[in-house]
JSON list of C-alpha atoms and ligand atoms in Angstrom, two decimals:
[
{"chain": "A", "resi": 1, "resn": "UNK", "atom": "CA", "xyz": [9.97, -6.40, 57.75]},
{"chain": "A", "resi": 2, "resn": "UNK", "atom": "CA", "xyz": [7.44, -5.63, 55.13]},
{"chain": "A", "resi": 3, "resn": "UNK", "atom": "CA", "xyz": [8.51, -2.05, 54.71]},
{"chain": "A", "resi": 4, "resn": "UNK", "atom": "CA", "xyz": [12.26, -3.31, 54.18]},
{"chain": "A", "resi": 5, "resn": "UNK", "atom": "CA", "xyz": [11.22, -5.66, 51.55]},
{"chain": "A", "resi": 6, "resn": "UNK", "atom": "CA", "xyz": [9.11, -2.78, 49.82]},
{"chain": "A", "resi": 7, "resn": "UNK", "atom": "CA", "xyz": [12.14, -0.52, 49.92]},
{"chain": "A", "resi": 8, "resn": "UNK", "atom": "CA", "xyz": [14.45, -3.09, 48.42]},
{"chain": "A", "resi": 9, "resn": "UNK", "atom": "CA", "xyz": [11.92, -3.80, 45.75]},
{"chain": "A", "resi": 10, "resn": "UNK", "atom": "CA", "xyz": [11.41, -0.19, 45.11]},
{"chain": "A", "resi": 11, "resn": "UNK", "atom": "CA", "xyz": [15.29, 0.45, 44.74]},
{"chain": "A", "resi": 12, "resn": "UNK", "atom": "CA", "xyz": [15.59, -2.33, 42.42]},
{"chain": "A", "resi": 13, "resn": "UNK", "atom": "CA", "xyz": [12.58, -1.15, 40.25]},
{"chain": "A", "resi": 14, "resn": "UNK", "atom": "CA", "xyz": [14.08, 2.39, 40.16]},
{"chain": "A", "resi": 15, "resn": "UNK", "atom": "CA", "xyz": [17.47, 1.03, 39.19]},
{"chain": "A", "resi": 16, "resn": "UNK", "atom": "CA", "xyz": [15.96, -1.24, 36.72]},
{"chain": "A", "resi": 17, "resn": "UNK", "atom": "CA", "xyz": [14.05, 1.71, 35.29]},
{"chain": "A", "resi": 18, "resn": "UNK", "atom": "CA", "xyz": [17.17, 3.80, 34.95]},
{"chain": "A", "resi": 19, "resn": "UNK", "atom": "CA", "xyz": [19.07, 0.93, 33.13]},
{"chain": "A", "resi": 20, "resn": "UNK", "atom": "CA", "xyz": [16.08, 0.56, 30.74]},
{"chain": "A", "resi": 21, "resn": "UNK", "atom": "CA", "xyz": [15.91, 4.24, 30.05]},
{"chain": "A", "resi": 22, "resn": "UNK", "atom": "CA", "xyz": [19.48, 4.21, 29.02]},
{"chain": "A", "resi": 23, "resn": "UNK", "atom": "CA", "xyz": [18.65, 1.86, 26.22]},
{"chain": "A", "resi": 24, "resn": "UNK", "atom": "CA", "xyz": [18.34, 3.42, 22.80]},
{"chain": "A", "resi": 25, "resn": "UNK", "atom": "CA", "xyz": [14.90, 3.86, 21.31]},
{"chain": "A", "resi": 26, "resn": "UNK", "atom": "CA", "xyz": [14.16, 1.09, 18.95]},
{"chain": "A", "resi": 27, "resn": "UNK", "atom": "CA", "xyz": [14.46, 2.36, 15.37]},
{"chain": "A", "resi": 28, "resn": "UNK", "atom": "CA", "xyz": [11.51, 1.99, 13.09]},
{"chain": "A", "resi": 29, "resn": "UNK", "atom": "CA", "xyz": [12.90, 0.71, 9.75]},
{"chain": "A", "resi": 30, "resn": "UNK", "atom": "CA", "xyz": [10.79, -0.37, 6.85]},
{"chain": "A", "resi": 31, "resn": "UNK", "atom": "CA", "xyz": [13.54, -2.74, 5.54]},
{"chain": "A", "resi": 32, "resn": "UNK", "atom": "CA", "xyz": [11.66, -5.70, 4.59]},
{"chain": "A", "resi": 33, "resn": "UNK", "atom": "CA", "xyz": [14.38, -7.64, 2.66]},
{"chain": "A", "resi": 34, "resn": "UNK", "atom": "CA", "xyz": [13.80, -10.86, 0.91]},
{"chain": "A", "resi": 35, "resn": "UNK", "atom": "CA", "xyz": [15.07, -12.62, 4.11]},
{"chain": "A", "resi": 36, "resn": "UNK", "atom": "CA", "xyz": [11.78, -11.90, 5.66]},
{"chain": "A", "resi": 37, "resn": "UNK", "atom": "CA", "xyz": [9.00, -14.31, 4.78]},
{"chain": "A", "resi": 38, "resn": "UNK", "atom": "CA", "xyz": [5.64, -13.15, 3.83]},
{"chain": "A", "resi": 39, "resn": "UNK", "atom": "CA", "xyz": [3.49, -12.91, 6.97]},
{"chain": "A", "resi": 40, "resn": "UNK", "atom": "CA", "xyz": [0.89, -15.54, 6.07]},
{"chain": "A", "resi": 41, "resn": "UNK", "atom": "CA", "xyz": [3.66, -17.90, 4.80]},
{"chain": "A", "resi": 42, "resn": "UNK", "atom": "CA", "xyz": [5.64, -17.57, 7.93]},
{"chain": "A", "resi": 43, "resn": "UNK", "atom": "CA", "xyz": [2.72, -18.34, 10.09]},
{"chain": "A", "resi": 44, "resn": "UNK", "atom": "CA", "xyz": [2.15, -21.57, 8.14]},
{"chain": "A", "resi": 45, "resn": "UNK", "atom": "CA", "xyz": [-1.43, -20.42, 7.17]},
{"chain": "A", "resi": 46, "resn": "UNK", "atom": "CA", "xyz": [-2.98, -20.90, 3.87]},
{"chain": "A", "resi": 47, "resn": "UNK", "atom": "CA", "xyz": [-3.88, -17.66, 2.09]},
{"chain": "A", "resi": 48, "resn": "UNK", "atom": "CA", "xyz": [-7.43, -16.71, 2.21]},
{"chain": "A", "resi": 49, "resn": "UNK", "atom": "CA", "xyz": [-9.55, -17.75, -0.62]},
{"chain": "A", "resi": 50, "resn": "UNK", "atom": "CA", "xyz": [-11.00, -14.90, -2.75]},
{"chain": "A", "resi": 51, "resn": "UNK", "atom": "CA", "xyz": [-14.60, -15.92, -3.18]},
{"chain": "A", "resi": 52, "resn": "UNK", "atom": "CA", "xyz": [-13.75, -18.14, -6.10]},
{"chain": "A", "resi": 53, "resn": "UNK", "atom": "CA", "xyz": [-12.40, -15.18, -8.13]},
{"chain": "A", "resi": 54, "resn": "UNK", "atom": "CA", "xyz": [-9.91, -15.94, -10.71]},
{"chain": "A", "resi": 55, "resn": "UNK", "atom": "CA", "xyz": [-6.71, -13.91, -10.21]},
{"chain": "A", "resi": 56, "resn": "UNK", "atom": "CA", "xyz": [-4.93, -12.93, -13.29]},
{"chain": "A", "resi": 57, "resn": "UNK", "atom": "CA", "xyz": [-1.51, -14.42, -13.56]},
{"chain": "A", "resi": 58, "resn": "UNK", "atom": "CA", "xyz": [0.31, -11.21, -14.12]},
{"chain": "A", "resi": 59, "resn": "UNK", "atom": "CA", "xyz": [-0.95, -10.04, -10.54]},
{"chain": "A", "resi": 60, "resn": "UNK", "atom": "CA", "xyz": [1.33, -12.58, -8.91]},
{"chain": "A", "resi": 61, "resn": "UNK", "atom": "CA", "xyz": [5.02, -11.12, -8.73]},
{"chain": "A", "resi": 62, "resn": "UNK", "atom": "CA", "xyz": [7.88, -13.53, -9.33]},
{"chain": "A", "resi": 63, "resn": "UNK", "atom": "CA", "xyz": [8.50, -15.23, -6.09]},
{"chain": "A", "resi": 64, "resn": "UNK", "atom": "CA", "xyz": [12.26, -14.47, -6.02]},
{"chain": "A", "resi": 65, "resn": "UNK", "atom": "CA", "xyz": [11.67, -10.76, -5.97]},
{"chain": "A", "resi": 66, "resn": "UNK", "atom": "CA", "xyz": [8.47, -10.51, -4.09]},
{"chain": "A", "resi": 67, "resn": "UNK", "atom": "CA", "xyz": [8.26, -7.96, -1.22]},
{"chain": "A", "resi": 68, "resn": "UNK", "atom": "CA", "xyz": [6.09, -7.59, 1.83]},
{"chain": "A", "resi": 69, "resn": "UNK", "atom": "CA", "xyz": [3.79, -4.61, 1.08]},
{"chain": "A", "resi": 70, "resn": "UNK", "atom": "CA", "xyz": [2.07, -3.04, 4.00]},
{"chain": "A", "resi": 71, "resn": "UNK", "atom": "CA", "xyz": [-0.57, -0.54, 2.61]},
{"chain": "A", "resi": 72, "resn": "UNK", "atom": "CA", "xyz": [-2.43, 0.43, -0.51]},
{"chain": "A", "resi": 73, "resn": "UNK", "atom": "CA", "xyz": [-2.68, 4.06, -1.93]},
{"chain": "A", "resi": 74, "resn": "UNK", "atom": "CA", "xyz": [-5.43, 4.94, -4.34]},
{"chain": "A", "resi": 75, "resn": "UNK", "atom": "CA", "xyz": [-4.92, 7.62, -7.03]},
{"chain": "A", "resi": 76, "resn": "UNK", "atom": "CA", "xyz": [-7.03, 9.13, -9.79]},
{"chain": "A", "resi": 77, "resn": "UNK", "atom": "CA", "xyz": [-5.07, 10.27, -13.00]},
{"chain": "A", "resi": 78, "resn": "UNK", "atom": "CA", "xyz": [-6.82, 13.71, -12.87]},
{"chain": "A", "resi": 79, "resn": "UNK", "atom": "CA", "xyz": [-7.15, 13.34, -16.56]},
{"chain": "A", "resi": 80, "resn": "UNK", "atom": "CA", "xyz": [-10.31, 12.37, -18.74]},
{"chain": "A", "resi": 81, "resn": "UNK", "atom": "CA", "xyz": [-8.26, 9.54, -20.43]},
{"chain": "A", "resi": 82, "resn": "UNK", "atom": "CA", "xyz": [-5.12, 7.54, -20.31]},
{"chain": "A", "resi": 83, "resn": "UNK", "atom": "CA", "xyz": [-3.60, 4.23, -19.78]},
{"chain": "A", "resi": 84, "resn": "UNK", "atom": "CA", "xyz": [-0.40, 2.72, -18.40]},
{"chain": "A", "resi": 85, "resn": "UNK", "atom": "CA", "xyz": [1.57, 3.36, -21.61]},
{"chain": "A", "resi": 86, "resn": "UNK", "atom": "CA", "xyz": [0.29, 6.89, -21.83]},
{"chain": "A", "resi": 87, "resn": "UNK", "atom": "CA", "xyz": [1.36, 7.69, -18.15]},
{"chain": "A", "resi": 88, "resn": "UNK", "atom": "CA", "xyz": [4.62, 5.84, -18.73]},
{"chain": "A", "resi": 89, "resn": "UNK", "atom": "CA", "xyz": [5.34, 8.21, -21.59]},
{"chain": "A", "resi": 90, "resn": "UNK", "atom": "CA", "xyz": [4.40, 11.30, -19.61]},
{"chain": "A", "resi": 91, "resn": "UNK", "atom": "CA", "xyz": [6.34, 10.17, -16.45]},
{"chain": "A", "resi": 92, "resn": "UNK", "atom": "CA", "xyz": [9.37, 9.44, -18.44]},
{"chain": "A", "resi": 93, "resn": "UNK", "atom": "CA", "xyz": [9.27, 12.67, -20.57]},
{"chain": "A", "resi": 94, "resn": "UNK", "atom": "CA", "xyz": [7.85, 15.11, -18.04]},
{"chain": "A", "resi": 95, "resn": "UNK", "atom": "CA", "xyz": [9.40, 13.86, -14.82]},
{"chain": "A", "resi": 96, "resn": "UNK", "atom": "CA", "xyz": [12.50, 12.13, -16.19]},
{"chain": "A", "resi": 97, "resn": "UNK", "atom": "CA", "xyz": [11.36, 8.96, -14.19]},
{"chain": "A", "resi": 98, "resn": "UNK", "atom": "CA", "xyz": [12.29, 5.53, -15.45]},
{"chain": "A", "resi": 99, "resn": "UNK", "atom": "CA", "xyz": [8.58, 5.01, -16.19]},
{"chain": "A", "resi": 100, "resn": "UNK", "atom": "CA", "xyz": [5.05, 5.14, -14.96]},
{"chain": "A", "resi": 101, "resn": "UNK", "atom": "CA", "xyz": [5.10, 5.87, -11.23]},
{"chain": "A", "resi": 102, "resn": "UNK", "atom": "CA", "xyz": [2.21, 3.38, -10.24]},
{"chain": "A", "resi": 103, "resn": "UNK", "atom": "CA", "xyz": [2.18, -0.26, -9.70]},
{"chain": "A", "resi": 104, "resn": "UNK", "atom": "CA", "xyz": [-1.32, -0.75, -11.17]},
{"chain": "A", "resi": 105, "resn": "UNK", "atom": "CA", "xyz": [-3.54, 1.35, -13.61]},
{"chain": "A", "resi": 106, "resn": "UNK", "atom": "CA", "xyz": [-7.33, 0.65, -13.95]},
{"chain": "A", "resi": 107, "resn": "UNK", "atom": "CA", "xyz": [-8.66, 1.94, -17.34]},
{"chain": "A", "resi": 108, "resn": "UNK", "atom": "CA", "xyz": [-12.01, 3.77, -17.86]},
{"chain": "A", "resi": 109, "resn": "UNK", "atom": "CA", "xyz": [-12.52, 2.68, -21.55]},
{"chain": "A", "resi": 110, "resn": "UNK", "atom": "CA", "xyz": [-10.70, 5.52, -23.16]},
{"chain": "A", "resi": 111, "resn": "UNK", "atom": "CA", "xyz": [-7.18, 4.33, -23.97]},
{"chain": "A", "resi": 112, "resn": "UNK", "atom": "CA", "xyz": [-7.42, 0.99, -22.18]},
{"chain": "A", "resi": 113, "resn": "UNK", "atom": "CA", "xyz": [-10.52, -1.28, -21.52]},
{"chain": "A", "resi": 114, "resn": "UNK", "atom": "CA", "xyz": [-13.30, 0.01, -18.86]},
{"chain": "A", "resi": 115, "resn": "UNK", "atom": "CA", "xyz": [-11.92, -1.67, -15.75]},
{"chain": "A", "resi": 116, "resn": "UNK", "atom": "CA", "xyz": [-8.87, -3.14, -17.30]},
{"chain": "A", "resi": 117, "resn": "UNK", "atom": "CA", "xyz": [-6.06, -3.75, -14.76]},
{"chain": "A", "resi": 118, "resn": "UNK", "atom": "CA", "xyz": [-2.72, -2.92, -16.35]},
{"chain": "A", "resi": 119, "resn": "UNK", "atom": "CA", "xyz": [0.35, -4.14, -14.37]},
{"chain": "A", "resi": 120, "resn": "UNK", "atom": "CA", "xyz": [3.36, -1.88, -14.62]},
{"chain": "A", "resi": 121, "resn": "UNK", "atom": "CA", "xyz": [7.02, -2.73, -14.57]},
{"chain": "A", "resi": 122, "resn": "UNK", "atom": "CA", "xyz": [7.19, -1.44, -10.94]},
{"chain": "A", "resi": 123, "resn": "UNK", "atom": "CA", "xyz": [4.96, -4.34, -9.92]},
{"chain": "A", "resi": 124, "resn": "UNK", "atom": "CA", "xyz": [6.49, -7.09, -12.07]},
{"chain": "A", "resi": 125, "resn": "UNK", "atom": "CA", "xyz": [9.97, -6.13, -10.74]},
{"chain": "A", "resi": 126, "resn": "UNK", "atom": "CA", "xyz": [8.78, -5.19, -7.21]},
{"chain": "A", "resi": 127, "resn": "UNK", "atom": "CA", "xyz": [10.71, -1.88, -7.22]},
{"chain": "A", "resi": 128, "resn": "UNK", "atom": "CA", "xyz": [10.05, 1.33, -5.48]},
{"chain": "A", "resi": 129, "resn": "UNK", "atom": "CA", "xyz": [7.02, 3.28, -6.88]},
{"chain": "A", "resi": 130, "resn": "UNK", "atom": "CA", "xyz": [6.78, 7.12, -7.55]},
{"chain": "A", "resi": 131, "resn": "UNK", "atom": "CA", "xyz": [3.36, 8.01, -6.79]},
{"chain": "A", "resi": 132, "resn": "UNK", "atom": "CA", "xyz": [3.08, 9.44, -3.10]},
{"chain": "A", "resi": 133, "resn": "UNK", "atom": "CA", "xyz": [5.94, 11.53, -2.21]},
{"chain": "A", "resi": 134, "resn": "UNK", "atom": "CA", "xyz": [6.65, 13.36, 1.10]},
{"chain": "A", "resi": 135, "resn": "UNK", "atom": "CA", "xyz": [6.08, 10.41, 3.48]},
{"chain": "A", "resi": 136, "resn": "UNK", "atom": "CA", "xyz": [8.50, 9.78, 6.34]},
{"chain": "A", "resi": 137, "resn": "UNK", "atom": "CA", "xyz": [11.50, 7.73, 4.90]},
{"chain": "A", "resi": 138, "resn": "UNK", "atom": "CA", "xyz": [9.49, 7.58, 1.64]},
{"chain": "A", "resi": 139, "resn": "UNK", "atom": "CA", "xyz": [7.64, 4.68, 3.11]},
{"chain": "A", "resi": 140, "resn": "UNK", "atom": "CA", "xyz": [4.51, 4.96, 0.72]},
{"chain": "A", "resi": 141, "resn": "UNK", "atom": "CA", "xyz": [6.65, 4.75, -2.34]},
{"chain": "A", "resi": 142, "resn": "UNK", "atom": "CA", "xyz": [8.55, 1.82, -0.81]},
{"chain": "A", "resi": 143, "resn": "UNK", "atom": "CA", "xyz": [5.98, -0.24, 0.77]},
{"chain": "A", "resi": 144, "resn": "UNK", "atom": "CA", "xyz": [2.52, 0.91, -0.32]},
{"chain": "A", "resi": 145, "resn": "UNK", "atom": "CA", "xyz": [0.91, -0.38, -3.72]},
{"chain": "A", "resi": 146, "resn": "UNK", "atom": "CA", "xyz": [0.13, 2.63, -5.84]},
{"chain": "A", "resi": 147, "resn": "UNK", "atom": "CA", "xyz": [-3.15, 2.03, -7.80]},
{"chain": "A", "resi": 148, "resn": "UNK", "atom": "CA", "xyz": [-4.16, 4.75, -10.44]},
{"chain": "A", "resi": 149, "resn": "UNK", "atom": "CA", "xyz": [-7.75, 4.94, -11.60]},
{"chain": "A", "resi": 150, "resn": "UNK", "atom": "CA", "xyz": [-7.98, 6.67, -14.84]},
{"chain": "A", "resi": 151, "resn": "UNK", "atom": "CA", "xyz": [-10.29, 9.76, -14.64]},
{"chain": "A", "resi": 152, "resn": "UNK", "atom": "CA", "xyz": [-10.70, 13.04, -13.02]},
{"chain": "A", "resi": 153, "resn": "UNK", "atom": "CA", "xyz": [-12.95, 12.40, -9.86]},
{"chain": "A", "resi": 154, "resn": "UNK", "atom": "CA", "xyz": [-13.24, 15.90, -9.16]},
{"chain": "A", "resi": 155, "resn": "UNK", "atom": "CA", "xyz": [-15.62, 16.01, -12.03]},
{"chain": "A", "resi": 156, "resn": "UNK", "atom": "CA", "xyz": [-16.77, 12.44, -12.52]},
{"chain": "A", "resi": 157, "resn": "UNK", "atom": "CA", "xyz": [-17.10, 9.27, -10.39]},
{"chain": "A", "resi": 158, "resn": "UNK", "atom": "CA", "xyz": [-15.23, 6.05, -11.34]},
{"chain": "A", "resi": 159, "resn": "UNK", "atom": "CA", "xyz": [-17.08, 3.71, -13.70]},
{"chain": "A", "resi": 160, "resn": "UNK", "atom": "CA", "xyz": [-18.70, 0.54, -12.22]},
{"chain": "A", "resi": 161, "resn": "UNK", "atom": "CA", "xyz": [-16.21, -1.62, -13.95]},
{"chain": "A", "resi": 162, "resn": "UNK", "atom": "CA", "xyz": [-13.32, 0.44, -12.46]},
{"chain": "A", "resi": 163, "resn": "UNK", "atom": "CA", "xyz": [-14.88, -0.09, -8.97]},
{"chain": "A", "resi": 164, "resn": "UNK", "atom": "CA", "xyz": [-15.31, -3.69, -9.59]},
{"chain": "A", "resi": 165, "resn": "UNK", "atom": "CA", "xyz": [-11.73, -4.20, -10.63]},
{"chain": "A", "resi": 166, "resn": "UNK", "atom": "CA", "xyz": [-10.49, -2.00, -7.83]},
{"chain": "A", "resi": 167, "resn": "UNK", "atom": "CA", "xyz": [-12.41, -4.01, -5.30]},
{"chain": "A", "resi": 168, "resn": "UNK", "atom": "CA", "xyz": [-10.91, -7.30, -6.70]},
{"chain": "A", "resi": 169, "resn": "UNK", "atom": "CA", "xyz": [-7.31, -6.09, -6.82]},
{"chain": "A", "resi": 170, "resn": "UNK", "atom": "CA", "xyz": [-7.53, -4.58, -3.28]},
{"chain": "A", "resi": 171, "resn": "UNK", "atom": "CA", "xyz": [-8.83, -7.71, -1.86]},
{"chain": "A", "resi": 172, "resn": "UNK", "atom": "CA", "xyz": [-6.24, -9.80, -3.58]},
{"chain": "A", "resi": 173, "resn": "UNK", "atom": "CA", "xyz": [-3.47, -7.47, -2.13]},
{"chain": "A", "resi": 174, "resn": "UNK", "atom": "CA", "xyz": [-5.07, -7.65, 1.39]},
{"chain": "A", "resi": 175, "resn": "UNK", "atom": "CA", "xyz": [-5.30, -11.42, 1.30]},
{"chain": "A", "resi": 176, "resn": "UNK", "atom": "CA", "xyz": [-1.73, -11.86, -0.06]},
{"chain": "A", "resi": 177, "resn": "UNK", "atom": "CA", "xyz": [-0.05, -9.29, 2.31]},
{"chain": "A", "resi": 178, "resn": "UNK", "atom": "CA", "xyz": [-2.42, -9.24, 5.23]},
{"chain": "A", "resi": 179, "resn": "UNK", "atom": "CA", "xyz": [-3.23, -5.55, 4.72]},
{"chain": "A", "resi": 180, "resn": "UNK", "atom": "CA", "xyz": [-6.18, -4.29, 6.81]},
{"chain": "A", "resi": 181, "resn": "UNK", "atom": "CA", "xyz": [-8.82, -1.81, 5.82]},
{"chain": "A", "resi": 182, "resn": "UNK", "atom": "CA", "xyz": [-7.15, 0.71, 8.15]},
{"chain": "A", "resi": 183, "resn": "UNK", "atom": "CA", "xyz": [-4.15, 0.85, 5.81]},
{"chain": "A", "resi": 184, "resn": "UNK", "atom": "CA", "xyz": [-6.05, 1.34, 2.47]},
{"chain": "A", "resi": 185, "resn": "UNK", "atom": "CA", "xyz": [-5.55, 5.09, 1.81]},
{"chain": "A", "resi": 186, "resn": "UNK", "atom": "CA", "xyz": [-6.59, 7.71, -0.71]},
{"chain": "A", "resi": 187, "resn": "UNK", "atom": "CA", "xyz": [-3.57, 9.58, -1.81]},
{"chain": "A", "resi": 188, "resn": "UNK", "atom": "CA", "xyz": [-4.62, 12.73, 0.23]},
{"chain": "A", "resi": 189, "resn": "UNK", "atom": "CA", "xyz": [-5.19, 10.72, 3.44]},
{"chain": "A", "resi": 190, "resn": "UNK", "atom": "CA", "xyz": [-1.92, 8.74, 3.43]},
{"chain": "A", "resi": 191, "resn": "UNK", "atom": "CA", "xyz": [0.02, 9.59, 6.60]},
{"chain": "A", "resi": 192, "resn": "UNK", "atom": "CA", "xyz": [2.80, 12.15, 5.94]},
{"chain": "A", "resi": 193, "resn": "UNK", "atom": "CA", "xyz": [1.99, 12.74, 2.17]},
{"chain": "A", "resi": 194, "resn": "UNK", "atom": "CA", "xyz": [2.08, 16.13, 0.52]},
{"chain": "A", "resi": 195, "resn": "UNK", "atom": "CA", "xyz": [-1.16, 18.00, 0.28]},
{"chain": "A", "resi": 196, "resn": "UNK", "atom": "CA", "xyz": [-3.15, 16.95, -2.72]},
{"chain": "A", "resi": 197, "resn": "UNK", "atom": "CA", "xyz": [-6.83, 16.63, -3.72]},
{"chain": "A", "resi": 198, "resn": "UNK", "atom": "CA", "xyz": [-6.06, 13.06, -5.14]},
{"chain": "A", "resi": 199, "resn": "UNK", "atom": "CA", "xyz": [-8.10, 10.85, -5.64]},
{"chain": "A", "resi": 200, "resn": "UNK", "atom": "CA", "xyz": [-10.73, 13.61, -6.22]},
{"chain": "A", "resi": 201, "resn": "UNK", "atom": "CA", "xyz": [-13.72, 14.52, -4.27]},
{"chain": "A", "resi": 202, "resn": "UNK", "atom": "CA", "xyz": [-16.06, 12.11, -5.97]},
{"chain": "A", "resi": 203, "resn": "UNK", "atom": "CA", "xyz": [-13.91, 9.12, -5.09]},
{"chain": "A", "resi": 204, "resn": "UNK", "atom": "CA", "xyz": [-15.22, 7.70, -1.84]},
{"chain": "A", "resi": 205, "resn": "UNK", "atom": "CA", "xyz": [-12.54, 5.72, 0.16]},
{"chain": "A", "resi": 206, "resn": "UNK", "atom": "CA", "xyz": [-15.31, 4.90, 2.64]},
{"chain": "A", "resi": 207, "resn": "UNK", "atom": "CA", "xyz": [-17.44, 3.31, -0.02]},
{"chain": "A", "resi": 208, "resn": "UNK", "atom": "CA", "xyz": [-14.51, 1.15, -1.21]},
{"chain": "A", "resi": 209, "resn": "UNK", "atom": "CA", "xyz": [-13.90, 0.01, 2.24]},
{"chain": "A", "resi": 210, "resn": "UNK", "atom": "CA", "xyz": [-17.47, -1.04, 2.60]},
{"chain": "A", "resi": 211, "resn": "UNK", "atom": "CA", "xyz": [-16.94, -3.43, -0.10]},
{"chain": "A", "resi": 212, "resn": "UNK", "atom": "CA", "xyz": [-13.73, -4.99, 1.54]},
{"chain": "A", "resi": 213, "resn": "UNK", "atom": "CA", "xyz": [-13.83, -7.94, 3.94]},
{"chain": "A", "resi": 214, "resn": "UNK", "atom": "CA", "xyz": [-11.52, -6.96, 6.59]},
{"chain": "B", "resi": 1, "resn": "ZN", "atom": "ZN1", "xyz": [-2.33, 10.65, -6.35]}
]
């Protein structure tokens, strides 16, 4: 009796398995349209406080266009000086892009303030970035926030003010979009990206992560 039941169940299991295996593989898409609410909002949870830090108003994108960002990619400019306006000009004239490729630029006191966070048109309009090519389906440009620190970190380290601003900005992004430390990347360690030494040998992603909360 037992062996009969066992046989019947085994057949059902095998048949079931076959049916299951005929199902198409789920497609991985990165289409977070505006219909998808932000994770924390959809769970009805309040956003985590940021240790009382004041968040500049221009870091908050217009709610009607806000996207669900899933990662952060850190870059250096590989130049001694620069600013959002300067990179905007270079990327337009040199690359024929519609403007600066990053979402944010953090100055080093040369052409913008030391630690000054500049918000670019890509963040304000929540449109695709142009900072991390080569990833599968271009996911990094579509869904990772590109932050560029002015400086060449193959020769120098970021300034203290730059690191302070970077930590504040990354914490803000983590809290707002539920991005864990494991999805904070340097450009060169972003999964699928083209070979690059960005953000430079003296920029430590590990040090940045040690200053984050989760
Ligand atoms: Zn880069």
